[in-house]
mmCIF file of C-alpha atoms in Angstrom:
data_model
loop_
_atom_site.group_PDB
_atom_site.id
_atom_site.type_symbol
_atom_site.label_atom_id
_atom_site.label_comp_id
_atom_site.label_asym_id
_atom_site.label_seq_id
_atom_site.Cartn_x
_atom_site.Cartn_y
_atom_site.Cartn_z
ATOM 1 C CA MET A 1 -9.110 -51.718 37.509
ATOM 2 C CA TYR A 2 -10.694 -51.936 34.061
ATOM 3 C CA GLU A 3 -13.028 -54.850 33.264
ATOM 4 C CA ASP A 4 -14.425 -55.579 29.785
ATOM 5 C CA ARG A 5 -17.800 -56.723 31.142
ATOM 6 C CA PHE A 6 -18.616 -53.216 32.383
ATOM 7 C CA MET A 7 -17.598 -51.563 29.103
ATOM 8 C CA ASP A 8 -19.602 -54.212 27.267
ATOM 9 C CA ARG A 9 -22.656 -53.161 29.289
ATOM 10 C CA ALA A 10 -22.113 -49.433 28.633
ATOM 11 C CA ILE A 11 -21.840 -50.090 24.892
ATOM 12 C CA ALA A 12 -24.896 -52.386 24.957
ATOM 13 C CA ILE A 13 -26.877 -49.605 26.652
ATOM 14 C CA SER A 14 -25.749 -47.143 23.956
ATOM 15 C CA ALA A 15 -26.950 -49.571 21.269
ATOM 16 C CA THR A 16 -30.505 -49.415 22.640
ATOM 17 C CA ALA A 17 -30.680 -45.902 21.117
ATOM 18 C CA LEU A 18 -30.833 -47.563 17.711
ATOM 19 C CA ASP A 19 -34.426 -48.623 18.501
ATOM 20 C CA THR A 20 -35.522 -46.204 21.236
ATOM 21 C CA PRO A 21 -36.875 -42.855 20.009
ATOM 22 C CA GLY A 22 -35.724 -39.812 21.980
ATOM 23 C CA THR A 23 -32.446 -41.381 23.080
ATOM 24 C CA GLU A 24 -28.923 -40.954 21.731
ATOM 25 C CA PRO A 25 -26.143 -43.598 21.618
ATOM 26 C CA PHE A 26 -24.297 -42.624 24.777
ATOM 27 C CA GLY A 27 -24.496 -45.298 27.476
ATOM 28 C CA ALA A 28 -22.799 -45.482 30.856
ATOM 29 C CA VAL A 29 -22.601 -47.564 34.004
ATOM 30 C CA VAL A 30 -21.347 -46.761 37.488
ATOM 31 C CA VAL A 31 -19.526 -49.589 39.234
ATOM 32 C CA LYS A 32 -18.816 -49.852 42.941
ATOM 33 C CA ASP A 33 -17.259 -52.821 44.723
ATOM 34 C CA GLY A 34 -17.334 -54.862 41.518
ATOM 35 C CA GLU A 35 -21.067 -54.404 40.866
ATOM 36 C CA ILE A 36 -23.034 -52.123 38.558
ATOM 37 C CA VAL A 37 -24.922 -49.703 40.813
ATOM 38 C CA GLY A 38 -26.208 -47.313 38.154
ATOM 39 C CA GLU A 39 -26.965 -47.262 34.446
ATOM 40 C CA GLY A 40 -27.860 -44.519 32.022
ATOM 41 C CA ILE A 41 -28.449 -43.609 28.406
ATOM 42 C CA ASN A 42 -28.706 -40.155 26.880
ATOM 43 C CA ARG A 43 -32.365 -39.124 27.171
ATOM 44 C CA SER A 44 -31.948 -35.405 26.489
ATOM 45 C CA VAL A 45 -34.616 -35.284 23.788
ATOM 46 C CA LEU A 46 -36.968 -37.747 25.489
ATOM 47 C CA ASN A 47 -36.788 -35.891 28.824
ATOM 48 C CA HIS A 48 -36.537 -32.384 27.324
ATOM 49 C CA ASP A 49 -33.453 -32.082 29.524
ATOM 50 C CA PRO A 50 -30.120 -31.035 28.026
ATOM 51 C CA THR A 51 -28.306 -32.495 31.068
ATOM 52 C CA SER A 52 -29.776 -35.979 30.617
ATOM 53 C CA HIS A 53 -26.571 -37.485 29.228
ATOM 54 C CA GLY A 54 -25.734 -41.171 29.664
ATOM 55 C CA GLU A 55 -23.142 -40.428 32.332
ATOM 56 C CA THR A 56 -25.336 -38.061 34.345
ATOM 57 C CA GLU A 57 -28.220 -40.542 34.163
ATOM 58 C CA ALA A 58 -25.937 -43.344 35.402
ATOM 59 C CA ILE A 59 -24.723 -41.114 38.254
ATOM 60 C CA ARG A 60 -28.304 -40.202 39.218
ATOM 61 C CA ASP A 61 -29.310 -43.876 39.115
ATOM 62 C CA ALA A 62 -26.322 -44.919 41.241
ATOM 63 C CA CYS A 63 -26.973 -42.201 43.822
ATOM 64 C CA ARG A 64 -30.649 -43.177 44.112
ATOM 65 C CA ASN A 65 -29.795 -46.885 44.337
ATOM 66 C CA LEU A 66 -27.128 -46.321 46.999
ATOM 67 C CA GLY A 67 -29.055 -43.611 48.879
ATOM 68 C CA THR A 68 -26.157 -41.159 48.769
ATOM 69 C CA VAL A 69 -24.551 -38.452 46.657
ATOM 70 C CA ASP A 70 -21.098 -39.778 47.570
ATOM 71 C CA LEU A 71 -19.670 -41.957 44.809
ATOM 72 C CA ARG A 72 -16.082 -41.905 46.014
ATOM 73 C CA GLY A 73 -14.492 -45.216 45.122
ATOM 74 C CA ALA A 74 -16.819 -45.714 42.151
ATOM 75 C CA THR A 75 -15.797 -46.166 38.521
ATOM 76 C CA LEU A 76 -17.728 -44.890 35.524
ATOM 77 C CA TYR A 77 -17.653 -46.731 32.192
ATOM 78 C CA SER A 78 -18.959 -44.815 29.177
ATOM 79 C CA SER A 79 -19.481 -45.751 25.555
ATOM 80 C CA CYS A 80 -18.001 -42.375 24.600
ATOM 81 C CA GLU A 81 -15.567 -39.888 26.089
ATOM 82 C CA PRO A 82 -17.613 -37.688 28.452
ATOM 83 C CA CYS A 83 -18.246 -34.027 27.730
ATOM 84 C CA PRO A 84 -17.299 -31.323 30.275
ATOM 85 C CA LEU A 85 -20.804 -31.394 31.827
ATOM 86 C CA CYS A 86 -20.475 -35.106 32.562
ATOM 87 C CA VAL A 87 -16.917 -34.755 33.854
ATOM 88 C CA ALA A 88 -18.141 -32.026 36.208
ATOM 89 C CA ALA A 89 -20.922 -34.328 37.468
ATOM 90 C CA MET A 90 -18.357 -37.098 38.045
ATOM 91 C CA LEU A 91 -16.134 -34.729 40.011
ATOM 92 C CA ILE A 92 -19.056 -33.426 42.089
ATOM 93 C CA ALA A 93 -20.145 -36.978 42.931
ATOM 94 C CA GLY A 94 -16.589 -38.102 43.654
ATOM 95 C CA VAL A 95 -16.288 -40.763 40.933
ATOM 96 C CA SER A 96 -12.719 -42.060 41.233
ATOM 97 C CA GLU A 97 -12.052 -43.614 37.814
ATOM 98 C CA LEU A 98 -13.295 -43.248 34.249
ATOM 99 C CA TYR A 99 -13.011 -45.631 31.311
ATOM 100 C CA TYR A 100 -14.498 -44.783 27.912
ATOM 101 C CA ALA A 101 -14.719 -46.347 24.442
ATOM 102 C CA ALA A 102 -15.116 -43.879 21.539
ATOM 103 C CA ASP A 103 -13.275 -40.576 21.911
ATOM 104 C CA MET A 104 -14.447 -37.059 20.998
ATOM 105 C CA THR A 105 -12.850 -37.280 17.554
ATOM 106 C CA GLN A 106 -14.756 -40.472 16.759
ATOM 107 C CA ALA A 107 -18.007 -38.976 18.069
ATOM 108 C CA GLY A 108 -17.467 -35.839 16.003
ATOM 109 C CA ALA A 109 -16.792 -37.874 12.858
ATOM 110 C CA ALA A 110 -20.025 -39.841 13.354
ATOM 111 C CA LEU A 111 -22.313 -37.044 14.534
ATOM 112 C CA GLY A 112 -20.742 -33.772 13.385
ATOM 113 C CA ASP A 113 -22.649 -33.412 10.131
ATOM 114 C CA LEU A 114 -26.100 -34.303 11.463
ATOM 115 C CA PRO A 115 -28.728 -31.618 10.864
ATOM 116 C CA GLU A 116 -29.964 -29.765 13.926
ATOM 117 C CA SER A 117 -33.357 -31.414 13.449
ATOM 118 C CA ALA A 118 -31.693 -34.778 14.165
ATOM 119 C CA ARG A 119 -29.444 -33.730 17.050
ATOM 120 C CA PHE A 120 -29.013 -30.487 18.946
ATOM 121 C CA PRO A 121 -25.417 -29.389 18.305
ATOM 122 C CA ILE A 122 -22.962 -29.389 21.196
ATOM 123 C CA ASP A 123 -19.716 -27.473 20.784
ATOM 124 C CA VAL A 124 -17.451 -29.322 23.210
ATOM 125 C CA GLY A 125 -14.487 -27.110 22.381
ATOM 126 C CA HIS A 126 -16.482 -24.018 23.327
ATOM 127 C CA MET A 127 -17.625 -25.699 26.553
ATOM 128 C CA LEU A 128 -14.018 -26.511 27.444
ATOM 129 C CA SER A 129 -12.901 -22.938 26.780
ATOM 130 C CA GLN A 130 -15.644 -21.444 28.965
ATOM 131 C CA CYS A 131 -16.130 -23.810 31.920
ATOM 132 C CA GLY A 132 -12.960 -22.954 33.814
ATOM 133 C CA LEU A 133 -13.329 -19.211 33.508
ATOM 134 C CA PRO A 134 -14.681 -16.970 36.268
ATOM 135 C CA ALA A 135 -18.270 -15.910 35.494
ATOM 136 C CA PRO A 136 -17.406 -12.322 34.394
ATOM 137 C CA ALA A 137 -14.845 -13.621 31.863
ATOM 138 C CA ARG A 138 -17.242 -15.989 30.059
ATOM 139 C CA GLN A 139 -18.893 -15.103 26.749
ATOM 140 C CA MET A 140 -22.339 -15.675 28.293
ATOM 141 C CA THR A 141 -23.663 -12.511 29.913
ATOM 142 C CA SER A 142 -23.622 -12.861 33.684
ATOM 143 C CA ALA A 143 -23.899 -10.427 36.563
ATOM 144 C CA ARG A 144 -24.111 -10.799 40.330
ATOM 145 C CA HIS A 145 -27.132 -9.388 42.164
ATOM 146 C CA GLN A 146 -28.454 -9.700 45.755
ATOM 147 C CA SER A 147 -25.358 -11.597 46.849
ATOM 148 C CA ALA A 148 -25.674 -10.632 50.541
ATOM 149 C CA ARG A 149 -29.180 -12.156 50.786
ATOM 150 C CA ALA A 150 -28.133 -15.346 49.037
ATOM 151 C CA ALA A 151 -24.931 -15.636 51.103
ATOM 152 C CA ASP A 152 -26.964 -15.215 54.304
ATOM 153 C CA ILE A 153 -29.142 -18.204 53.350
ATOM 154 C CA LEU A 154 -26.024 -20.257 52.563
ATOM 155 C CA HIS A 155 -24.561 -19.443 55.986
ATOM 156 C CA ARG A 156 -27.834 -20.197 57.785
ATOM 157 C CA TRP A 157 -28.197 -23.535 55.976
ATOM 158 C CA ALA A 158 -24.580 -24.441 56.766
ATOM 159 C CA GLY A 159 -25.223 -23.656 60.440
ATOM 160 C CA LYS A 160 -28.184 -26.025 60.489
ATOM 161 C CA ALA A 161 -26.209 -28.695 58.614
ATOM 162 C CA ARG A 162 -23.529 -28.534 61.311
ATOM 163 C CA SER A 163 -26.044 -29.358 64.044
ATOM 164 C CA PRO A 164 -26.148 -32.991 65.259
ATOM 165 C CA LEU A 165 -29.779 -33.435 64.153
ATOM 166 C CA LEU A 166 -28.932 -33.009 60.478
ATOM 167 C CA SER A 167 -25.573 -34.751 60.460
ATOM 168 C CA SER A 168 -25.665 -37.902 58.371
ATOM 169 C CA PRO A 169 -22.303 -38.630 56.695
ATOM 170 C CA GLY A 170 -22.601 -39.473 53.028
ATOM 171 C CA LYS A 171 -26.254 -38.425 52.796
ATOM 172 C CA LEU A 172 -25.953 -34.642 52.466
ATOM 173 C CA GLY A 173 -24.584 -32.857 49.424
ATOM 174 C CA ARG A 174 -20.957 -31.868 49.436
#
């Protein structure tokens, strides 16, 4: 269930970008059992990491704080509608609910005409059109090589993960 105090925090985090070089105004919090368990702001430029969005940073922080990659039952509050990368991270982690403030249209109106020197351009529409496609159908060149070797390692790892010594519910990746 939505609570203003969590959105207030996400927006307050985004506002810190006004005075923090290398950050962008996208803030997020992860909430579980009524408490903030993770916070993040977009640090893509600061970290030289194009995946360092506010939502992914909040998810990383929550996972570290909780000691798990399983965020089922958690809610993410974001100052802006998440891009496909962030939605994918939420789905991978199992985030159950999302609430956001500004939408993509509002973000585009504010940021769309910035020069590339101020902000690396992200074409969300292009991301949406490509993410659900099988690899060979995407515009980015991709080709499969050495699949048998890689699949063998996957199967061997899965065999070890099934053994009682490595079983720890909620601690291993899904």
